[in-house]
Amino acid sequence: MKFILAKEYLYWWPIKIELPDPANPGKWKTMSYTHQFAGVDEDAAIALGKEIEALPTQEERKTREHDLLIQATRGWRDVIDEDGNEVEYSEEVFRQALQQTWYRVALYSAYANSLASPAARKGN
Protein backbone atom coordinates (compact mmCIF):
# COMPACT_ATOMS: atom_id res chain seq x y z
CA MET A 1 0.00 0.00 0.00
CA LYS A 2 1.29 3.46 -0.88
CA PHE A 3 1.75 6.09 1.80
CA ILE A 4 -0.90 8.79 1.63
CA LEU A 5 0.31 12.20 2.74
CA ALA A 6 -2.99 13.57 4.04
CA LYS A 7 -3.71 17.05 5.38
CA GLU A 8 -5.28 15.35 8.39
CA TYR A 9 -4.71 11.67 9.09
CA LEU A 10 -7.69 10.22 10.96
CA TYR A 11 -7.82 6.74 12.43
CA TRP A 12 -9.96 4.65 14.78
CA TRP A 13 -8.32 2.86 17.71
CA PRO A 14 -9.81 0.39 20.23
CA ILE A 15 -9.88 1.51 23.85
CA LYS A 16 -10.21 -1.06 26.64
CA ILE A 17 -10.96 0.28 30.09
CA GLU A 18 -10.43 -1.97 33.09
CA LEU A 19 -12.30 -0.88 36.18
CA PRO A 20 -13.49 -2.43 39.43
CA ASP A 21 -16.59 -4.59 39.00
CA PRO A 22 -19.24 -3.34 41.44
CA ALA A 23 -21.02 -6.72 41.30
CA ASN A 24 -17.86 -8.73 42.14
CA PRO A 25 -15.72 -7.30 44.96
CA GLY A 26 -12.00 -7.50 44.22
CA LYS A 27 -12.60 -8.28 40.54
CA TRP A 28 -12.15 -6.19 37.42
CA LYS A 29 -14.33 -5.82 34.38
CA THR A 30 -13.42 -4.53 30.93
CA MET A 31 -15.42 -2.03 28.92
CA SER A 32 -14.45 -0.98 25.43
CA TYR A 33 -15.21 1.47 22.67
CA THR A 34 -13.51 2.88 19.58
CA HIS A 35 -11.83 6.29 19.64
CA GLN A 36 -11.02 8.45 16.64
CA PHE A 37 -7.65 10.17 16.69
CA ALA A 38 -6.03 12.59 14.29
CA GLY A 39 -2.31 12.73 13.72
CA VAL A 40 -0.88 15.79 15.50
CA ASP A 41 1.93 17.75 13.88
CA GLU A 42 5.08 17.38 15.98
CA ASP A 43 5.90 21.09 15.90
CA ALA A 44 2.36 21.93 17.05
CA ALA A 45 2.63 19.38 19.89
CA ILE A 46 5.96 20.84 21.04
CA ALA A 47 4.60 24.40 20.86
CA LEU A 48 1.54 23.38 22.89
CA GLY A 49 3.76 21.76 25.53
CA LYS A 50 5.88 24.90 25.80
CA GLU A 51 2.77 27.09 25.99
CA ILE A 52 1.38 25.04 28.87
CA GLU A 53 4.75 24.88 30.62
CA ALA A 54 5.02 28.68 30.49
CA LEU A 55 1.73 29.25 32.31
CA PRO A 56 2.37 31.05 35.60
CA THR A 57 0.52 28.77 38.02
CA GLN A 58 0.20 25.06 38.62
CA GLU A 59 -3.57 25.48 38.59
CA GLU A 60 -3.48 26.95 35.08
CA ARG A 61 -1.15 24.17 33.87
CA LYS A 62 -3.45 21.54 35.42
CA THR A 63 -6.48 22.83 33.49
CA ARG A 64 -4.52 22.37 30.24
CA GLU A 65 -2.77 19.06 30.99
CA HIS A 66 -4.89 17.05 28.53
CA ASP A 67 -4.88 19.60 25.69
CA LEU A 68 -2.72 17.48 23.37
CA LEU A 69 -5.04 14.50 23.74
CA ILE A 70 -8.05 16.76 23.21
CA GLN A 71 -6.40 18.22 20.12
CA ALA A 72 -5.79 14.70 18.79
CA THR A 73 -9.37 13.51 19.39
CA ARG A 74 -12.08 13.71 16.74
CA GLY A 75 -14.77 11.41 18.13
CA TRP A 76 -15.80 8.02 19.44
CA ARG A 77 -18.12 5.10 18.75
CA ASP A 78 -19.90 2.68 21.09
CA VAL A 79 -20.03 4.99 24.13
CA ILE A 80 -23.31 4.76 26.02
CA ASP A 81 -24.79 6.18 29.21
CA GLU A 82 -26.23 4.20 32.16
CA ASP A 83 -29.55 3.84 30.33
CA GLY A 84 -27.92 2.39 27.21
CA ASN A 85 -28.32 5.56 25.13
CA GLU A 86 -25.53 6.56 22.76
CA VAL A 87 -23.35 9.40 24.08
CA GLU A 88 -22.40 11.79 21.31
CA TYR A 89 -18.82 13.03 21.42
CA SER A 90 -18.22 16.60 22.53
CA GLU A 91 -15.15 18.18 24.06
CA GLU A 92 -17.13 18.91 27.23
CA VAL A 93 -18.18 15.26 27.69
CA PHE A 94 -14.66 14.11 26.79
CA ARG A 95 -13.10 16.39 29.42
CA GLN A 96 -15.59 15.01 31.95
CA ALA A 97 -14.62 11.42 31.06
CA LEU A 98 -10.93 12.29 31.49
CA GLN A 99 -11.64 12.96 35.16
CA GLN A 100 -12.14 9.22 35.68
CA THR A 101 -8.78 7.63 36.46
CA TRP A 102 -9.54 4.25 34.83
CA TYR A 103 -10.65 5.93 31.62
CA ARG A 104 -7.72 8.36 31.51
CA VAL A 105 -5.13 5.62 32.09
CA ALA A 106 -6.65 3.41 29.38
CA LEU A 107 -6.90 6.25 26.89
CA TYR A 108 -3.34 7.51 27.32
CA SER A 109 -2.03 3.96 27.05
CA ALA A 110 -4.00 3.30 23.86
CA TYR A 111 -2.98 6.63 22.35
CA ALA A 112 0.69 5.91 23.02
CA ASN A 113 0.31 2.45 21.45
CA SER A 114 -1.34 4.00 18.40
CA LEU A 115 1.67 6.22 17.72
CA ALA A 116 4.19 3.43 17.13
CA SER A 117 3.68 -0.05 15.76
CA PRO A 118 4.97 -3.05 17.77
CA ALA A 119 7.83 -3.40 15.27
CA ALA A 120 8.78 0.26 15.68
CA ARG A 121 8.76 -0.07 19.47
CA LYS A 122 11.14 -3.03 19.19
CA GLY A 123 13.43 -0.98 16.99
CA ASN A 124 12.76 -2.86 13.75
PDB file of C-alpha atoms in Angstrom:
ATOM      1  CA  MET A   1       0.000   0.000   0.000  1.00  0.00           C
ATOM      2  CA  LYS A   2       1.289   3.456  -0.880  1.00  0.00           C
ATOM      3  CA  PHE A   3       1.751   6.087   1.801  1.00  0.00           C
ATOM      4  CA  ILE A   4      -0.903   8.795   1.627  1.00  0.00           C
ATOM      5  CA  LEU A   5       0.314  12.198   2.739  1.00  0.00           C
ATOM      6  CA  ALA A   6      -2.987  13.569   4.043  1.00  0.00           C
ATOM      7  CA  LYS A   7      -3.712  17.052   5.379  1.00  0.00           C
ATOM      8  CA  GLU A   8      -5.277  15.354   8.394  1.00  0.00           C
ATOM      9  CA  TYR A   9      -4.712  11.672   9.087  1.00  0.00           C
ATOM     10  CA  LEU A  10      -7.691  10.218  10.965  1.00  0.00           C
ATOM     11  CA  TYR A  11      -7.815   6.738  12.434  1.00  0.00           C
ATOM     12  CA  TRP A  12      -9.965   4.652  14.779  1.00  0.00           C
ATOM     13  CA  TRP A  13      -8.325   2.863  17.713  1.00  0.00           C
ATOM     14  CA  PRO A  14      -9.813   0.389  20.225  1.00  0.00           C
ATOM     15  CA  ILE A  15      -9.878   1.507  23.852  1.00  0.00           C
ATOM     16  CA  LYS A  16     -10.214  -1.065  26.645  1.00  0.00           C
ATOM     17  CA  ILE A  17     -10.961   0.280  30.088  1.00  0.00           C
ATOM     18  CA  GLU A  18     -10.433  -1.966  33.089  1.00  0.00           C
ATOM     19  CA  LEU A  19     -12.301  -0.883  36.183  1.00  0.00           C
ATOM     20  CA  PRO A  20     -13.490  -2.429  39.433  1.00  0.00           C
ATOM     21  CA  ASP A  21     -16.590  -4.586  38.995  1.00  0.00           C
ATOM     22  CA  PRO A  22     -19.243  -3.343  41.439  1.00  0.00           C
ATOM     23  CA  ALA A  23     -21.017  -6.721  41.304  1.00  0.00           C
ATOM     24  CA  ASN A  24     -17.859  -8.733  42.144  1.00  0.00           C
ATOM     25  CA  PRO A  25     -15.715  -7.304  44.959  1.00  0.00           C
ATOM     26  CA  GLY A  26     -11.996  -7.502  44.222  1.00  0.00           C
ATOM     27  CA  LYS A  27     -12.605  -8.276  40.540  1.00  0.00           C
ATOM     28  CA  TRP A  28     -12.149  -6.190  37.421  1.00  0.00           C
ATOM     29  CA  LYS A  29     -14.330  -5.818  34.377  1.00  0.00           C
ATOM     30  CA  THR A  30     -13.419  -4.528  30.932  1.00  0.00           C
ATOM     31  CA  MET A  31     -15.417  -2.028  28.923  1.00  0.00           C
ATOM     32  CA  SER A  32     -14.451  -0.984  25.426  1.00  0.00           C
ATOM     33  CA  TYR A  33     -15.215   1.469  22.667  1.00  0.00           C
ATOM     34  CA  THR A  34     -13.510   2.878  19.578  1.00  0.00           C
ATOM     35  CA  HIS A  35     -11.825   6.286  19.640  1.00  0.00           C
ATOM     36  CA  GLN A  36     -11.023   8.454  16.637  1.00  0.00           C
ATOM     37  CA  PHE A  37      -7.649  10.167  16.691  1.00  0.00           C
ATOM     38  CA  ALA A  38      -6.030  12.592  14.294  1.00  0.00           C
ATOM     39  CA  GLY A  39      -2.313  12.735  13.721  1.00  0.00           C
ATOM     40  CA  VAL A  40      -0.884  15.788  15.499  1.00  0.00           C
ATOM     41  CA  ASP A  41       1.926  17.751  13.875  1.00  0.00           C
ATOM     42  CA  GLU A  42       5.079  17.377  15.984  1.00  0.00           C
ATOM     43  CA  ASP A  43       5.899  21.089  15.897  1.00  0.00           C
ATOM     44  CA  ALA A  44       2.364  21.927  17.052  1.00  0.00           C
ATOM     45  CA  ALA A  45       2.632  19.380  19.887  1.00  0.00           C
ATOM     46  CA  ILE A  46       5.964  20.841  21.041  1.00  0.00           C
ATOM     47  CA  ALA A  47       4.600  24.397  20.862  1.00  0.00           C
ATOM     48  CA  LEU A  48       1.540  23.383  22.889  1.00  0.00           C
ATOM     49  CA  GLY A  49       3.762  21.756  25.528  1.00  0.00           C
ATOM     50  CA  LYS A  50       5.881  24.899  25.803  1.00  0.00           C
ATOM     51  CA  GLU A  51       2.771  27.091  25.994  1.00  0.00           C
ATOM     52  CA  ILE A  52       1.383  25.035  28.870  1.00  0.00           C
ATOM     53  CA  GLU A  53       4.751  24.877  30.618  1.00  0.00           C
ATOM     54  CA  ALA A  54       5.015  28.683  30.485  1.00  0.00           C
ATOM     55  CA  LEU A  55       1.730  29.247  32.311  1.00  0.00           C
ATOM     56  CA  PRO A  56       2.373  31.046  35.596  1.00  0.00           C
ATOM     57  CA  THR A  57       0.525  28.774  38.016  1.00  0.00           C
ATOM     58  CA  GLN A  58       0.204  25.062  38.625  1.00  0.00           C
ATOM     59  CA  GLU A  59      -3.574  25.478  38.590  1.00  0.00           C
ATOM     60  CA  GLU A  60      -3.476  26.948  35.076  1.00  0.00           C
ATOM     61  CA  ARG A  61      -1.152  24.173  33.874  1.00  0.00           C
ATOM     62  CA  LYS A  62      -3.452  21.541  35.418  1.00  0.00           C
ATOM     63  CA  THR A  63      -6.479  22.834  33.486  1.00  0.00           C
ATOM     64  CA  ARG A  64      -4.520  22.373  30.240  1.00  0.00           C
ATOM     65  CA  GLU A  65      -2.774  19.061  30.992  1.00  0.00           C
ATOM     66  CA  HIS A  66      -4.891  17.054  28.534  1.00  0.00           C
ATOM     67  CA  ASP A  67      -4.881  19.603  25.695  1.00  0.00           C
ATOM     68  CA  LEU A  68      -2.723  17.484  23.368  1.00  0.00           C
ATOM     69  CA  LEU A  69      -5.038  14.502  23.736  1.00  0.00           C
ATOM     70  CA  ILE A  70      -8.049  16.757  23.215  1.00  0.00           C
ATOM     71  CA  GLN A  71      -6.396  18.222  20.117  1.00  0.00           C
ATOM     72  CA  ALA A  72      -5.791  14.697  18.787  1.00  0.00           C
ATOM     73  CA  THR A  73      -9.375  13.511  19.385  1.00  0.00           C
ATOM     74  CA  ARG A  74     -12.082  13.712  16.742  1.00  0.00           C
ATOM     75  CA  GLY A  75     -14.767  11.411  18.131  1.00  0.00           C
ATOM     76  CA  TRP A  76     -15.803   8.015  19.441  1.00  0.00           C
ATOM     77  CA  ARG A  77     -18.123   5.102  18.752  1.00  0.00           C
ATOM     78  CA  ASP A  78     -19.901   2.681  21.091  1.00  0.00           C
ATOM     79  CA  VAL A  79     -20.029   4.988  24.129  1.00  0.00           C
ATOM     80  CA  ILE A  80     -23.313   4.765  26.018  1.00  0.00           C
ATOM     81  CA  ASP A  81     -24.787   6.182  29.210  1.00  0.00           C
ATOM     82  CA  GLU A  82     -26.232   4.205  32.159  1.00  0.00           C
ATOM     83  CA  ASP A  83     -29.554   3.839  30.327  1.00  0.00           C
ATOM     84  CA  GLY A  84     -27.920   2.393  27.208  1.00  0.00           C
ATOM     85  CA  ASN A  85     -28.320   5.558  25.130  1.00  0.00           C
ATOM     86  CA  GLU A  86     -25.532   6.558  22.765  1.00  0.00           C
ATOM     87  CA  VAL A  87     -23.352   9.398  24.078  1.00  0.00           C
ATOM     88  CA  GLU A  88     -22.399  11.787  21.308  1.00  0.00           C
ATOM     89  CA  TYR A  89     -18.821  13.034  21.421  1.00  0.00           C
ATOM     90  CA  SER A  90     -18.220  16.602  22.534  1.00  0.00           C
ATOM     91  CA  GLU A  91     -15.152  18.184  24.056  1.00  0.00           C
ATOM     92  CA  GLU A  92     -17.130  18.910  27.232  1.00  0.00           C
ATOM     93  CA  VAL A  93     -18.175  15.262  27.686  1.00  0.00           C
ATOM     94  CA  PHE A  94     -14.659  14.106  26.789  1.00  0.00           C
ATOM     95  CA  ARG A  95     -13.102  16.387  29.423  1.00  0.00           C
ATOM     96  CA  GLN A  96     -15.593  15.009  31.949  1.00  0.00           C
ATOM     97  CA  ALA A  97     -14.622  11.418  31.065  1.00  0.00           C
ATOM     98  CA  LEU A  98     -10.930  12.289  31.491  1.00  0.00           C
ATOM     99  CA  GLN A  99     -11.644  12.962  35.162  1.00  0.00           C
ATOM    100  CA  GLN A 100     -12.144   9.218  35.681  1.00  0.00           C
ATOM    101  CA  THR A 101      -8.781   7.627  36.464  1.00  0.00           C
ATOM    102  CA  TRP A 102      -9.540   4.248  34.831  1.00  0.00           C
ATOM    103  CA  TYR A 103     -10.648   5.933  31.623  1.00  0.00           C
ATOM    104  CA  ARG A 104      -7.724   8.357  31.514  1.00  0.00           C
ATOM    105  CA  VAL A 105      -5.126   5.616  32.091  1.00  0.00           C
ATOM    106  CA  ALA A 106      -6.648   3.407  29.384  1.00  0.00           C
ATOM    107  CA  LEU A 107      -6.903   6.251  26.894  1.00  0.00           C
ATOM    108  CA  TYR A 108      -3.338   7.508  27.324  1.00  0.00           C
ATOM    109  CA  SER A 109      -2.028   3.956  27.049  1.00  0.00           C
ATOM    110  CA  ALA A 110      -4.004   3.297  23.863  1.00  0.00           C
ATOM    111  CA  TYR A 111      -2.980   6.627  22.348  1.00  0.00           C
ATOM    112  CA  ALA A 112       0.693   5.913  23.017  1.00  0.00           C
ATOM    113  CA  ASN A 113       0.312   2.451  21.450  1.00  0.00           C
ATOM    114  CA  SER A 114      -1.344   4.001  18.402  1.00  0.00           C
ATOM    115  CA  LEU A 115       1.666   6.225  17.724  1.00  0.00           C
ATOM    116  CA  ALA A 116       4.186   3.434  17.133  1.00  0.00           C
ATOM    117  CA  SER A 117       3.683  -0.048  15.763  1.00  0.00           C
ATOM    118  CA  PRO A 118       4.973  -3.046  17.772  1.00  0.00           C
ATOM    119  CA  ALA A 119       7.826  -3.402  15.271  1.00  0.00           C
ATOM    120  CA  ALA A 120       8.779   0.262  15.678  1.00  0.00           C
ATOM    121  CA  ARG A 121       8.764  -0.072  19.473  1.00  0.00           C
ATOM    122  CA  LYS A 122      11.139  -3.031  19.192  1.00  0.00           C
ATOM    123  CA  GLY A 123      13.430  -0.983  16.987  1.00  0.00           C
ATOM    124  CA  ASN A 124      12.759  -2.863  13.748  1.00  0.00           C
TER     125      ASN A 124
END
